[in-house]
Amino acid sequence: MIDVINNQAFHLHNDQISYICALLPNGQLGHLYFGPRLSLTKNDLAYLSQGPSPLAWMANFSDDQEFALGDAQQEYPVYGTGDFRQGSLSVTQDDMPIYPNFVFKDDQLTHTKTRDLHHPTSFGNPALTDVLTIHLEDKTAQLLLTLQYTIFADSAAIVRSATLTNQGAAPVMIQRMLSGVLNLPQGRYDVVHLSGNWAKERHIQTQPLTQGTFSVESLRGASSHEQNPFVALHAAGQPFAAGDTYGANLIYSGNFLDSTEVNEWDQTRLLTGIHPASFSWRLDPKTSFTTPETVFSYSSGGLAGLAQANQRFVARHIIDPQWRQKQRPVVLNSWEATYFDLNEKKLLKLAALGKQVGVDCFVLDDGWFGTRDNDLSSLGDWFTNKHKFPDGLGHFAQEIHAMGLQFGLWFEPEMGSPRSQFFQAHPNWVVRPKKGRISITRNQYVLDFSNPAVVNNIFEQMQKVITETNLDYVKWDLNRSITEAFSPYLEKIGHPQGEFFHRYVQGVYTLYQKLLTAFPHLLIEGCAGGGGRFDLGILFYSPQIWTSDDSDAIERLAIQSGTALAYPLSCMSNHVTAVPNEQVGRSTPLVTRFRVAAFGILGYELDLTKLDARTLATIKAQIAYYHALQPLVLKGDFSLLLPRQSNGQNQVAWLLSAHDRKHLVLGFFRVLADADSRTVQYMKVPLAKSDTPYWVNQHTGPISGDVLQRVGVRLPVQFNGANRAQAQLIGDYQSALLTFDSVASLDHSESQQTDADKQTVAH
């Protein structure tokens, strides 16, 4: 999958894409192409290679007067060398800037990309993996730059990272070091990003690129609710499911920068990596610094095609393989049922009802530890609250396991309360300066995870609880951003404070590594006040993340649509909660809440003790249906037919399909009733196989896949003010699940549903 041509050019390719880089006239590494697979000849390579620069007065960073870097497409550009666009690297020594001239030294091809819990990276089977390592050197500055490229046979993506090695005798300071850069020869793109706020995460935002710079970023210490490390460039003017589209996503959980620049010649440069505004790193002699990996993806099928490419890549090369096939538990979470007002008797009654309706795991949320009766105390004190659990948490866990349920616990490992034994014993283990004001959010401090002693202490506390309870599941929360960033530990060991944010994230990864090494089958669900740290770095360790604290079904249509542009359904944790919804006060039908949540990992956060027998029976049928559906969620293909975008359209449609296209499920959601709705409406089903007949909802048809592709499936009849007798959808917040089974695969004798099951999936 990697061809080296005349020791001058490198062609990375598989059946889907090609990526080509080659040496520039000055010996640096340039970029030639990224897009659909090319069959490259020597003449093609010569044709694609850089021609003379358009303006003679451009600064020449070589002896060739016909060549300059100002418009060159470089693989790892350095600002200040005649290229006035943003660069990937900035280095100083004794406060003096260095302008490295990295020229080609050698290259290496390997096939090993293993999963290593110490750092989140992509990984793959050696038979499907090619890794290109290119060394570039500046002998004068005594710096070695190593660029690593990975391509997998089954993914439309290139993974990149960079390593800088100080070969000199004196330290240098890295002020800026990004993970990768993507150069495109023209600038006619719309930039698509996932933005929002707490309880409104990852809404799809689109705006045209023009000459200048556009960026999305986080400086909060985490990838954040407000922005996400994923961006896409979509060919301007093209519909959602058409046009060349490029994606970039960082395998990182801290401060990040995605910056897109269009220059005066309509060339586009996309850079991504650690945010330089909060970063510096002292590179001592004979040491190296390696950036997080970034993933560049491509699709000719617009944003819809790019979403599928991203989902496949993450499922195959980021998420722990054990969770690709293993059933994920349907959880019952205690939070909205009890909040802090919990005791063993109340919780056991709730868990017993959960077992009755078919949940797999009971999760005890906040309030089980220390003296925690509200959010004013006890973070950092990870030992049992004996007032609430007089016989110990181990005994309570035994009771849950005896019911045949898995047991889960909530932790917020990175935080400490001022009112806690932990803080009283270790006041210097929190992030805060020695002088001046200190912000406190949600009555808690951030622990200094750049300090290994802090990470070890929290691990030892968690390890004891996990062992005592034989724990199956951890919900790992993070409920505030980092302010007044200062590490007493870094000051003590003489390291620059500019290293803090990156070392903090490394500390988070270290705790994950310790937990999963000690308990390799522990399911850890990521959470950060909901979706405030939803990124590839966390997904490397946590196969699923709580998608948002906003569990309202209608709000989730936009949140889950945006999330699906970059991440698979199998990582979205979705709960059915009570109405009126706590976050927005909206009341939606139980069936709609379930159908939205079913496109992901299902859970419930209800006080089952307050529900009548009919509602409990409905929930039981929903869970039974979802257990049958989950293999599609984990291993199927997902298509955003009508995503809910920032314009908030009234209809949303999602399509889930098995790889062999023998079974498909379409979710249709209508937000508000419309008196002018057409009586008959069709929705095209692009993942249906044209030569295959399908039964629709097991009783209509068979209908050819060709008709489903080109004409569509008939949607439920919507009430339009005059057709009440025929209408199937009446009122606001309505939904339907439409199933498509190939005639050959549908065995009516084995797939008969109960009346409750039919009600669950009925129009």
CSV table of C-alpha atoms in Angstrom, one decimal, residues 22-30 61 67 69 74-78 81 100-104 136:
chain,number,residue,atom,x,y,z
A,22,ALA,CA,7.4,14.1,-2.7
A,23,LEU,CA,10.7,15.9,-2.2
A,24,LEU,CA,10.7,19.6,-3.2
A,25,PRO,CA,13.6,21.1,-5.1
A,26,ASN,CA,15.2,22.3,-1.8
A,27,GLY,CA,15.1,18.8,-0.3
A,28,GLN,CA,12.2,19.4,2.0
A,29,LEU,CA,9.0,17.3,1.8
A,30,GLY,CA,6.1,18.5,-0.2
A,61,PHE,CA,14.5,29.3,0.5
A,67,PHE,CA,11.4,27.9,-6.6
A,69,LEU,CA,8.0,28.2,-0.4
A,74,GLN,CA,4.5,21.4,2.3
A,75,GLU,CA,4.0,18.4,4.5
A,76,TYR,CA,5.3,20.1,7.6
A,77,PRO,CA,5.8,23.8,7.0
A,78,VAL,CA,7.8,26.2,9.3
A,81,THR,CA,11.1,30.8,5.7
A,100,PRO,CA,14.8,24.8,10.7
A,101,ASN,CA,15.6,23.7,7.2
A,102,PHE,CA,14.4,20.0,7.4
A,103,VAL,CA,15.8,18.1,4.4
A,104,PHE,CA,15.2,14.5,3.6
A,136,LEU,CA,14.2,15.0,7.9
